[in-house]
Amino acid sequence: MSDLRLADVRVGQGRALSPVLSALFIAPIMKLFKLQAIRLGSTLLSYVDDGTAVTQSKSLDNNNAVLKQAYAILFVLFAALGLVLEHDKTELFHFDRSHSNHNLPLDLGYAPYTGDRLLTANTYWRYLGFYFNQKLLFTEHVWYYTTKSFSTVQAIGMLGNSMRGLPPMEKRLLYRACILPIATYGFRLWFFEGAKNKTAFKILTQMQHKAALWITGASYPCFYI
């Protein structure tokens, strides 16, 4: 309600005001993008300052052509509001149901991803803690979090063995509270009826086997005479 005033105080990332200001700036951009990109069939998703332009068609060539036009619209809108798009932080990912491993690069139209230096599509896409591959198989996602769980199991081994330290009941409680949630992070995305989970279960079984050895003390045999 007051008169306009200069505000040269920076709001760092992670501050409570940062996501609020981001939403105030990005919300009108999303509205204008929807109006201008409706002819392209492209949509815009945003989580705070992490935006994703999405398009779908029957070929990756068509997708790339639409994405290039959508990015150009975003660049103009951001520039009009005094915001900057960091082109070098742009990522490309294709979902492809075909049996090929074709991963078409994209000429973004802005440096550094133009001309001879194209934007290469990622093999895996990490978004909000989830790992996707082209076929929407979550082997990479399960492998990442299972490996993280493996590392945790190795680290907590110092808390007890068959001779000293935590008793088995407390080890089990520690496993269920601190390790199992890591290993099963996002499992509702890939664990459902009819899904092919053989590889994912194999990785999880190996991790749980290692944890069971630690909990029971079976990996530390003790001999009595």
PDB file of C-alpha atoms in Angstrom:
ATOM      1  CA  MET A   1       0.000   0.000   0.000  1.00  0.00           C
ATOM      2  CA  SER A   2       2.969   2.330   0.483  1.00  0.00           C
ATOM      3  CA  ASP A   3       4.896   4.228  -2.159  1.00  0.00           C
ATOM      4  CA  LEU A   4       7.554   2.347  -4.115  1.00  0.00           C
ATOM      5  CA  ARG A   5      10.871   2.027  -2.306  1.00  0.00           C
ATOM      6  CA  LEU A   6      14.246   0.659  -3.307  1.00  0.00           C
ATOM      7  CA  ALA A   7      15.026  -2.750  -1.795  1.00  0.00           C
ATOM      8  CA  ASP A   8      18.607  -3.851  -2.381  1.00  0.00           C
ATOM      9  CA  VAL A   9      18.676  -6.474   0.397  1.00  0.00           C
ATOM     10  CA  ARG A  10      19.349  -9.979  -0.921  1.00  0.00           C
ATOM     11  CA  VAL A  11      17.249 -12.932   0.175  1.00  0.00           C
ATOM     12  CA  GLY A  12      19.509 -15.981   0.227  1.00  0.00           C
ATOM     13  CA  GLN A  13      18.447 -19.440  -0.790  1.00  0.00           C
ATOM     14  CA  GLY A  14      17.025 -21.333   2.155  1.00  0.00           C
ATOM     15  CA  ARG A  15      15.578 -18.254   3.844  1.00  0.00           C
ATOM     16  CA  ALA A  16      11.900 -18.390   4.812  1.00  0.00           C
ATOM     17  CA  LEU A  17      11.028 -15.548   2.421  1.00  0.00           C
ATOM     18  CA  SER A  18      12.807 -17.087  -0.568  1.00  0.00           C
ATOM     19  CA  PRO A  19      10.102 -19.577  -1.705  1.00  0.00           C
ATOM     20  CA  VAL A  20       7.394 -16.950  -1.186  1.00  0.00           C
ATOM     21  CA  LEU A  21       9.138 -14.442  -3.442  1.00  0.00           C
ATOM     22  CA  SER A  22       9.870 -17.181  -5.984  1.00  0.00           C
ATOM     23  CA  ALA A  23       6.180 -18.058  -6.136  1.00  0.00           C
ATOM     24  CA  LEU A  24       5.193 -14.398  -6.581  1.00  0.00           C
ATOM     25  CA  PHE A  25       7.504 -14.045  -9.582  1.00  0.00           C
ATOM     26  CA  ILE A  26       7.008 -17.459 -11.180  1.00  0.00           C
ATOM     27  CA  ALA A  27       3.201 -17.710 -10.837  1.00  0.00           C
ATOM     28  CA  PRO A  28       2.464 -15.036 -13.500  1.00  0.00           C
ATOM     29  CA  ILE A  29       5.095 -16.602 -15.757  1.00  0.00           C
ATOM     30  CA  MET A  30       3.324 -19.954 -15.545  1.00  0.00           C
ATOM     31  CA  LYS A  31       0.001 -18.273 -16.334  1.00  0.00           C
ATOM     32  CA  LEU A  32       1.388 -16.426 -19.362  1.00  0.00           C
ATOM     33  CA  PHE A  33       3.266 -19.514 -20.545  1.00  0.00           C
ATOM     34  CA  LYS A  34       0.057 -21.530 -20.464  1.00  0.00           C
ATOM     35  CA  LEU A  35      -1.646 -18.952 -22.680  1.00  0.00           C
ATOM     36  CA  GLN A  36       1.215 -18.684 -25.171  1.00  0.00           C
ATOM     37  CA  ALA A  37       2.252 -22.346 -25.311  1.00  0.00           C
ATOM     38  CA  ILE A  38      -1.235 -23.803 -25.630  1.00  0.00           C
ATOM     39  CA  ARG A  39      -0.709 -24.150 -29.379  1.00  0.00           C
ATOM     40  CA  LEU A  40       2.451 -26.160 -28.716  1.00  0.00           C
ATOM     41  CA  GLY A  41       0.814 -28.648 -26.386  1.00  0.00           C
ATOM     42  CA  SER A  42       3.518 -28.015 -23.779  1.00  0.00           C
ATOM     43  CA  THR A  43       2.961 -27.641 -20.044  1.00  0.00           C
ATOM     44  CA  LEU A  44       5.098 -26.150 -17.290  1.00  0.00           C
ATOM     45  CA  LEU A  45       5.692 -27.681 -13.855  1.00  0.00           C
ATOM     46  CA  SER A  46       7.432 -25.820 -11.056  1.00  0.00           C
ATOM     47  CA  TYR A  47       8.672 -26.667  -7.587  1.00  0.00           C
ATOM     48  CA  VAL A  48       9.912 -23.404  -6.010  1.00  0.00           C
ATOM     49  CA  ASP A  49      12.618 -22.398  -8.533  1.00  0.00           C
ATOM     50  CA  ASP A  50      12.931 -25.792 -10.236  1.00  0.00           C
ATOM     51  CA  GLY A  51      10.878 -25.596 -13.429  1.00  0.00           C
ATOM     52  CA  THR A  52      10.177 -28.376 -15.923  1.00  0.00           C
ATOM     53  CA  ALA A  53       8.756 -27.954 -19.426  1.00  0.00           C
ATOM     54  CA  VAL A  54       6.911 -31.087 -20.525  1.00  0.00           C
ATOM     55  CA  THR A  55       5.743 -32.176 -23.962  1.00  0.00           C
ATOM     56  CA  GLN A  56       4.749 -35.462 -25.555  1.00  0.00           C
ATOM     57  CA  SER A  57       4.349 -36.743 -29.086  1.00  0.00           C
ATOM     58  CA  LYS A  58       5.046 -39.827 -31.182  1.00  0.00           C
ATOM     59  CA  SER A  59       8.691 -38.895 -31.888  1.00  0.00           C
ATOM     60  CA  LEU A  60      11.614 -37.391 -30.020  1.00  0.00           C
ATOM     61  CA  ASP A  61      12.271 -35.036 -32.948  1.00  0.00           C
ATOM     62  CA  ASN A  62       8.851 -33.447 -32.484  1.00  0.00           C
ATOM     63  CA  ASN A  63       9.396 -33.253 -28.740  1.00  0.00           C
ATOM     64  CA  ASN A  64      12.703 -31.441 -29.209  1.00  0.00           C
ATOM     65  CA  ALA A  65      11.179 -28.950 -31.640  1.00  0.00           C
ATOM     66  CA  VAL A  66       8.402 -28.125 -29.165  1.00  0.00           C
ATOM     67  CA  LEU A  67      10.789 -27.920 -26.202  1.00  0.00           C
ATOM     68  CA  LYS A  68      12.999 -25.472 -28.080  1.00  0.00           C
ATOM     69  CA  GLN A  69      10.022 -23.197 -28.778  1.00  0.00           C
ATOM     70  CA  ALA A  70       8.752 -23.557 -25.200  1.00  0.00           C
ATOM     71  CA  TYR A  71      12.156 -22.593 -23.809  1.00  0.00           C
ATOM     72  CA  ALA A  72      12.237 -19.517 -26.049  1.00  0.00           C
ATOM     73  CA  ILE A  73       8.855 -18.435 -24.670  1.00  0.00           C
ATOM     74  CA  LEU A  74      10.110 -18.929 -21.107  1.00  0.00           C
ATOM     75  CA  PHE A  75      13.240 -16.906 -21.821  1.00  0.00           C
ATOM     76  CA  VAL A  76      11.207 -13.950 -23.100  1.00  0.00           C
ATOM     77  CA  LEU A  77       8.831 -14.088 -20.125  1.00  0.00           C
ATOM     78  CA  PHE A  78      11.645 -14.308 -17.566  1.00  0.00           C
ATOM     79  CA  ALA A  79      13.521 -11.443 -19.216  1.00  0.00           C
ATOM     80  CA  ALA A  80      10.364  -9.275 -19.231  1.00  0.00           C
ATOM     81  CA  LEU A  81      10.133  -9.646 -15.440  1.00  0.00           C
ATOM     82  CA  GLY A  82      13.821  -8.946 -14.921  1.00  0.00           C
ATOM     83  CA  LEU A  83      14.699 -12.572 -14.149  1.00  0.00           C
ATOM     84  CA  VAL A  84      17.560 -14.617 -15.568  1.00  0.00           C
ATOM     85  CA  LEU A  85      17.516 -18.164 -16.938  1.00  0.00           C
ATOM     86  CA  GLU A  86      20.846 -19.942 -16.465  1.00  0.00           C
ATOM     87  CA  HIS A  87      21.062 -21.857 -19.734  1.00  0.00           C
ATOM     88  CA  ASP A  88      24.032 -23.962 -18.625  1.00  0.00           C
ATOM     89  CA  LYS A  89      21.916 -25.524 -15.840  1.00  0.00           C
ATOM     90  CA  THR A  90      19.306 -26.819 -18.285  1.00  0.00           C
ATOM     91  CA  GLU A  91      18.797 -30.592 -18.382  1.00  0.00           C
ATOM     92  CA  LEU A  92      17.105 -32.772 -20.990  1.00  0.00           C
ATOM     93  CA  PHE A  93      15.426 -36.109 -20.425  1.00  0.00           C
ATOM     94  CA  HIS A  94      13.325 -38.338 -22.686  1.00  0.00           C
ATOM     95  CA  PHE A  95      10.777 -40.949 -21.658  1.00  0.00           C
ATOM     96  CA  ASP A  96      10.678 -43.504 -24.448  1.00  0.00           C
ATOM     97  CA  ARG A  97       8.621 -46.708 -24.600  1.00  0.00           C
ATOM     98  CA  SER A  98      10.446 -48.089 -27.625  1.00  0.00           C
ATOM     99  CA  HIS A  99      12.997 -50.892 -27.308  1.00  0.00           C
ATOM    100  CA  SER A 100      15.841 -48.690 -28.540  1.00  0.00           C
ATOM    101  CA  ASN A 101      18.158 -46.629 -26.353  1.00  0.00           C
ATOM    102  CA  HIS A 102      17.909 -43.587 -28.607  1.00  0.00           C
ATOM    103  CA  ASN A 103      18.619 -40.397 -26.629  1.00  0.00           C
ATOM    104  CA  LEU A 104      18.292 -37.463 -29.012  1.00  0.00           C
ATOM    105  CA  PRO A 105      20.250 -34.269 -28.092  1.00  0.00           C
ATOM    106  CA  LEU A 106      18.640 -30.828 -28.269  1.00  0.00           C
ATOM    107  CA  ASP A 107      19.682 -27.561 -29.857  1.00  0.00           C
ATOM    108  CA  LEU A 108      18.411 -25.237 -27.116  1.00  0.00           C
ATOM    109  CA  GLY A 109      18.905 -22.109 -29.195  1.00  0.00           C
ATOM    110  CA  TYR A 110      20.935 -20.398 -26.475  1.00  0.00           C
ATOM    111  CA  ALA A 111      24.595 -20.745 -25.555  1.00  0.00           C
ATOM    112  CA  PRO A 112      26.211 -22.957 -24.502  1.00  0.00           C
ATOM    113  CA  TYR A 113      23.770 -25.516 -25.958  1.00  0.00           C
ATOM    114  CA  THR A 114      23.528 -24.496 -29.592  1.00  0.00           C
ATOM    115  CA  GLY A 115      25.359 -25.060 -32.861  1.00  0.00           C
ATOM    116  CA  ASP A 116      27.914 -27.848 -32.562  1.00  0.00           C
ATOM    117  CA  ARG A 117      27.512 -28.167 -28.791  1.00  0.00           C
ATOM    118  CA  LEU A 118      24.071 -29.681 -28.235  1.00  0.00           C
ATOM    119  CA  LEU A 119      22.312 -30.393 -24.952  1.00  0.00           C
ATOM    120  CA  THR A 120      22.792 -34.111 -24.330  1.00  0.00           C
ATOM    121  CA  ALA A 121      19.908 -36.037 -22.796  1.00  0.00           C
ATOM    122  CA  ASN A 122      20.567 -37.652 -19.423  1.00  0.00           C
ATOM    123  CA  THR A 123      20.455 -41.411 -19.012  1.00  0.00           C
ATOM    124  CA  TYR A 124      18.863 -40.972 -15.596  1.00  0.00           C
ATOM    125  CA  TRP A 125      16.812 -38.072 -14.293  1.00  0.00           C
ATOM    126  CA  ARG A 126      16.877 -37.075 -10.642  1.00  0.00           C
ATOM    127  CA  TYR A 127      13.848 -35.047  -9.649  1.00  0.00           C
ATOM    128  CA  LEU A 128      12.888 -34.259  -6.029  1.00  0.00           C
ATOM    129  CA  GLY A 129      14.865 -37.234  -4.750  1.00  0.00           C
ATOM    130  CA  PHE A 130      13.556 -39.747  -7.275  1.00  0.00           C
ATOM    131  CA  TYR A 131      15.602 -41.374 -10.039  1.00  0.00           C
ATOM    132  CA  PHE A 132      13.902 -42.120 -13.353  1.00  0.00           C
ATOM    133  CA  ASN A 133      15.181 -43.870 -16.463  1.00  0.00           C
ATOM    134  CA  GLN A 134      13.752 -43.759 -19.977  1.00  0.00           C
ATOM    135  CA  LYS A 135      11.559 -46.825 -19.491  1.00  0.00           C
ATOM    136  CA  LEU A 136      10.255 -45.760 -16.071  1.00  0.00           C
ATOM    137  CA  LEU A 137      11.975 -48.738 -14.481  1.00  0.00           C
ATOM    138  CA  PHE A 138      13.114 -47.884 -10.985  1.00  0.00           C
ATOM    139  CA  THR A 139      16.189 -50.096 -10.876  1.00  0.00           C
ATOM    140  CA  GLU A 140      18.484 -47.068 -10.623  1.00  0.00           C
ATOM    141  CA  HIS A 141      16.317 -45.503  -7.915  1.00  0.00           C
ATOM    142  CA  VAL A 142      16.302 -48.675  -5.803  1.00  0.00           C
ATOM    143  CA  TRP A 143      20.015 -49.234  -6.404  1.00  0.00           C
ATOM    144  CA  TYR A 144      20.881 -45.708  -5.228  1.00  0.00           C
ATOM    145  CA  TYR A 145      18.936 -45.898  -1.972  1.00  0.00           C
ATOM    146  CA  THR A 146      19.934 -49.492  -1.304  1.00  0.00           C
ATOM    147  CA  THR A 147      23.599 -48.521  -1.701  1.00  0.00           C
ATOM    148  CA  LYS A 148      22.975 -45.673   0.728  1.00  0.00           C
ATOM    149  CA  SER A 149      21.441 -48.201   3.135  1.00  0.00           C
ATOM    150  CA  PHE A 150      24.428 -50.526   2.656  1.00  0.00           C
ATOM    151  CA  SER A 151      26.750 -47.700   3.680  1.00  0.00           C
ATOM    152  CA  THR A 152      24.626 -47.012   6.761  1.00  0.00           C
ATOM    153  CA  VAL A 153      24.663 -50.697   7.747  1.00  0.00           C
ATOM    154  CA  GLN A 154      28.444 -50.733   7.422  1.00  0.00           C
ATOM    155  CA  ALA A 155      28.732 -47.605   9.565  1.00  0.00           C
ATOM    156  CA  ILE A 156      26.460 -48.739  12.407  1.00  0.00           C
ATOM    157  CA  GLY A 157      28.404 -51.983  12.695  1.00  0.00           C
ATOM    158  CA  MET A 158      30.553 -50.232  15.278  1.00  0.00           C
ATOM    159  CA  LEU A 159      27.557 -49.966  17.604  1.00  0.00           C
ATOM    160  CA  GLY A 160      27.557 -53.636  18.424  1.00  0.00           C
ATOM    161  CA  ASN A 161      28.457 -57.198  17.515  1.00  0.00           C
ATOM    162  CA  SER A 162      27.818 -60.654  18.967  1.00  0.00           C
ATOM    163  CA  MET A 163      30.164 -59.937  21.891  1.00  0.00           C
ATOM    164  CA  ARG A 164      29.404 -56.365  22.982  1.00  0.00           C
ATOM    165  CA  GLY A 165      27.384 -53.264  22.200  1.00  0.00           C
ATOM    166  CA  LEU A 166      23.679 -53.035  21.417  1.00  0.00           C
ATOM    167  CA  PRO A 167      21.522 -56.159  21.986  1.00  0.00           C
ATOM    168  CA  PRO A 168      19.717 -57.660  18.964  1.00  0.00           C
ATOM    169  CA  MET A 169      16.349 -56.067  19.837  1.00  0.00           C
ATOM    170  CA  GLU A 170      17.830 -52.574  19.840  1.00  0.00           C
ATOM    171  CA  LYS A 171      19.752 -53.300  16.630  1.00  0.00           C
ATOM    172  CA  ARG A 172      16.487 -54.336  14.995  1.00  0.00           C
ATOM    173  CA  LEU A 173      14.798 -51.162  16.215  1.00  0.00           C
ATOM    174  CA  LEU A 174      17.672 -49.094  14.845  1.00  0.00           C
ATOM    175  CA  TYR A 175      17.438 -50.863  11.489  1.00  0.00           C
ATOM    176  CA  ARG A 176      13.696 -50.308  11.179  1.00  0.00           C
ATOM    177  CA  ALA A 177      13.893 -46.665  12.254  1.00  0.00           C
ATOM    178  CA  CYS A 178      17.016 -45.450  10.439  1.00  0.00           C
ATOM    179  CA  ILE A 179      17.809 -47.791   7.545  1.00  0.00           C
ATOM    180  CA  LEU A 180      14.561 -49.273   6.234  1.00  0.00           C
ATOM    181  CA  PRO A 181      12.995 -45.843   5.474  1.00  0.00           C
ATOM    182  CA  ILE A 182      16.036 -45.005   3.335  1.00  0.00           C
ATOM    183  CA  ALA A 183      15.935 -48.306   1.436  1.00  0.00           C
ATOM    184  CA  THR A 184      12.197 -48.029   0.713  1.00  0.00           C
ATOM    185  CA  TYR A 185      12.105 -44.318  -0.100  1.00  0.00           C
ATOM    186  CA  GLY A 186       9.518 -43.746  -2.814  1.00  0.00           C
ATOM    187  CA  PHE A 187       8.605 -47.432  -3.021  1.00  0.00           C
ATOM    188  CA  ARG A 188       4.970 -46.574  -3.816  1.00  0.00           C
ATOM    189  CA  LEU A 189       6.153 -45.450  -7.255  1.00  0.00           C
ATOM    190  CA  TRP A 190       7.513 -48.861  -8.255  1.00  0.00           C
ATOM    191  CA  PHE A 191       5.890 -51.392  -5.903  1.00  0.00           C
ATOM    192  CA  PHE A 192       2.404 -52.093  -7.192  1.00  0.00           C
ATOM    193  CA  GLU A 193       0.435 -55.025  -8.537  1.00  0.00           C
ATOM    194  CA  GLY A 194       1.686 -56.197 -11.895  1.00  0.00           C
ATOM    195  CA  ALA A 195       5.000 -54.308 -11.739  1.00  0.00           C
ATOM    196  CA  LYS A 196       8.208 -56.169 -12.607  1.00  0.00           C
ATOM    197  CA  ASN A 197      10.172 -55.889  -9.375  1.00  0.00           C
ATOM    198  CA  LYS A 198      12.523 -58.860  -9.558  1.00  0.00           C
ATOM    199  CA  THR A 199      15.730 -56.815  -9.910  1.00  0.00           C
ATOM    200  CA  ALA A 200      14.641 -54.289  -7.276  1.00  0.00           C
ATOM    201  CA  PHE A 201      13.816 -57.035  -4.782  1.00  0.00           C
ATOM    202  CA  LYS A 202      17.142 -58.732  -5.428  1.00  0.00           C
ATOM    203  CA  ILE A 203      19.044 -55.567  -4.495  1.00  0.00           C
ATOM    204  CA  LEU A 204      16.913 -54.999  -1.390  1.00  0.00           C
ATOM    205  CA  THR A 205      17.305 -58.630  -0.320  1.00  0.00           C
ATOM    206  CA  GLN A 206      21.095 -58.352  -0.416  1.00  0.00           C
ATOM    207  CA  MET A 207      20.965 -55.246   1.761  1.00  0.00           C
ATOM    208  CA  GLN A 208      18.561 -56.832   4.255  1.00  0.00           C
ATOM    209  CA  HIS A 209      20.696 -59.971   4.395  1.00  0.00           C
ATOM    210  CA  LYS A 210      23.670 -57.835   5.410  1.00  0.00           C
ATOM    211  CA  ALA A 211      21.582 -56.062   8.048  1.00  0.00           C
ATOM    212  CA  ALA A 212      20.226 -59.370   9.397  1.00  0.00           C
ATOM    213  CA  LEU A 213      23.768 -60.681   9.852  1.00  0.00           C
ATOM    214  CA  TRP A 214      24.628 -57.602  11.884  1.00  0.00           C
ATOM    215  CA  ILE A 215      21.438 -57.717  13.980  1.00  0.00           C
ATOM    216  CA  THR A 216      21.786 -61.385  14.878  1.00  0.00           C
ATOM    217  CA  GLY A 217      25.552 -61.284  15.221  1.00  0.00           C
ATOM    218  CA  ALA A 218      25.850 -64.114  12.706  1.00  0.00           C
ATOM    219  CA  SER A 219      28.658 -62.296  10.915  1.00  0.00           C
ATOM    220  CA  TYR A 220      30.727 -62.468  14.109  1.00  0.00           C
ATOM    221  CA  PRO A 221      30.910 -66.181  15.005  1.00  0.00           C
ATOM    222  CA  CYS A 222      31.787 -67.001  18.593  1.00  0.00           C
ATOM    223  CA  PHE A 223      33.249 -70.318  19.668  1.00  0.00           C
ATOM    224  CA  TYR A 224      32.902 -71.774  23.165  1.00  0.00           C
ATOM    225  CA  ILE A 225      35.210 -74.432  24.568  1.00  0.00           C
TER     226      ILE A 225
END
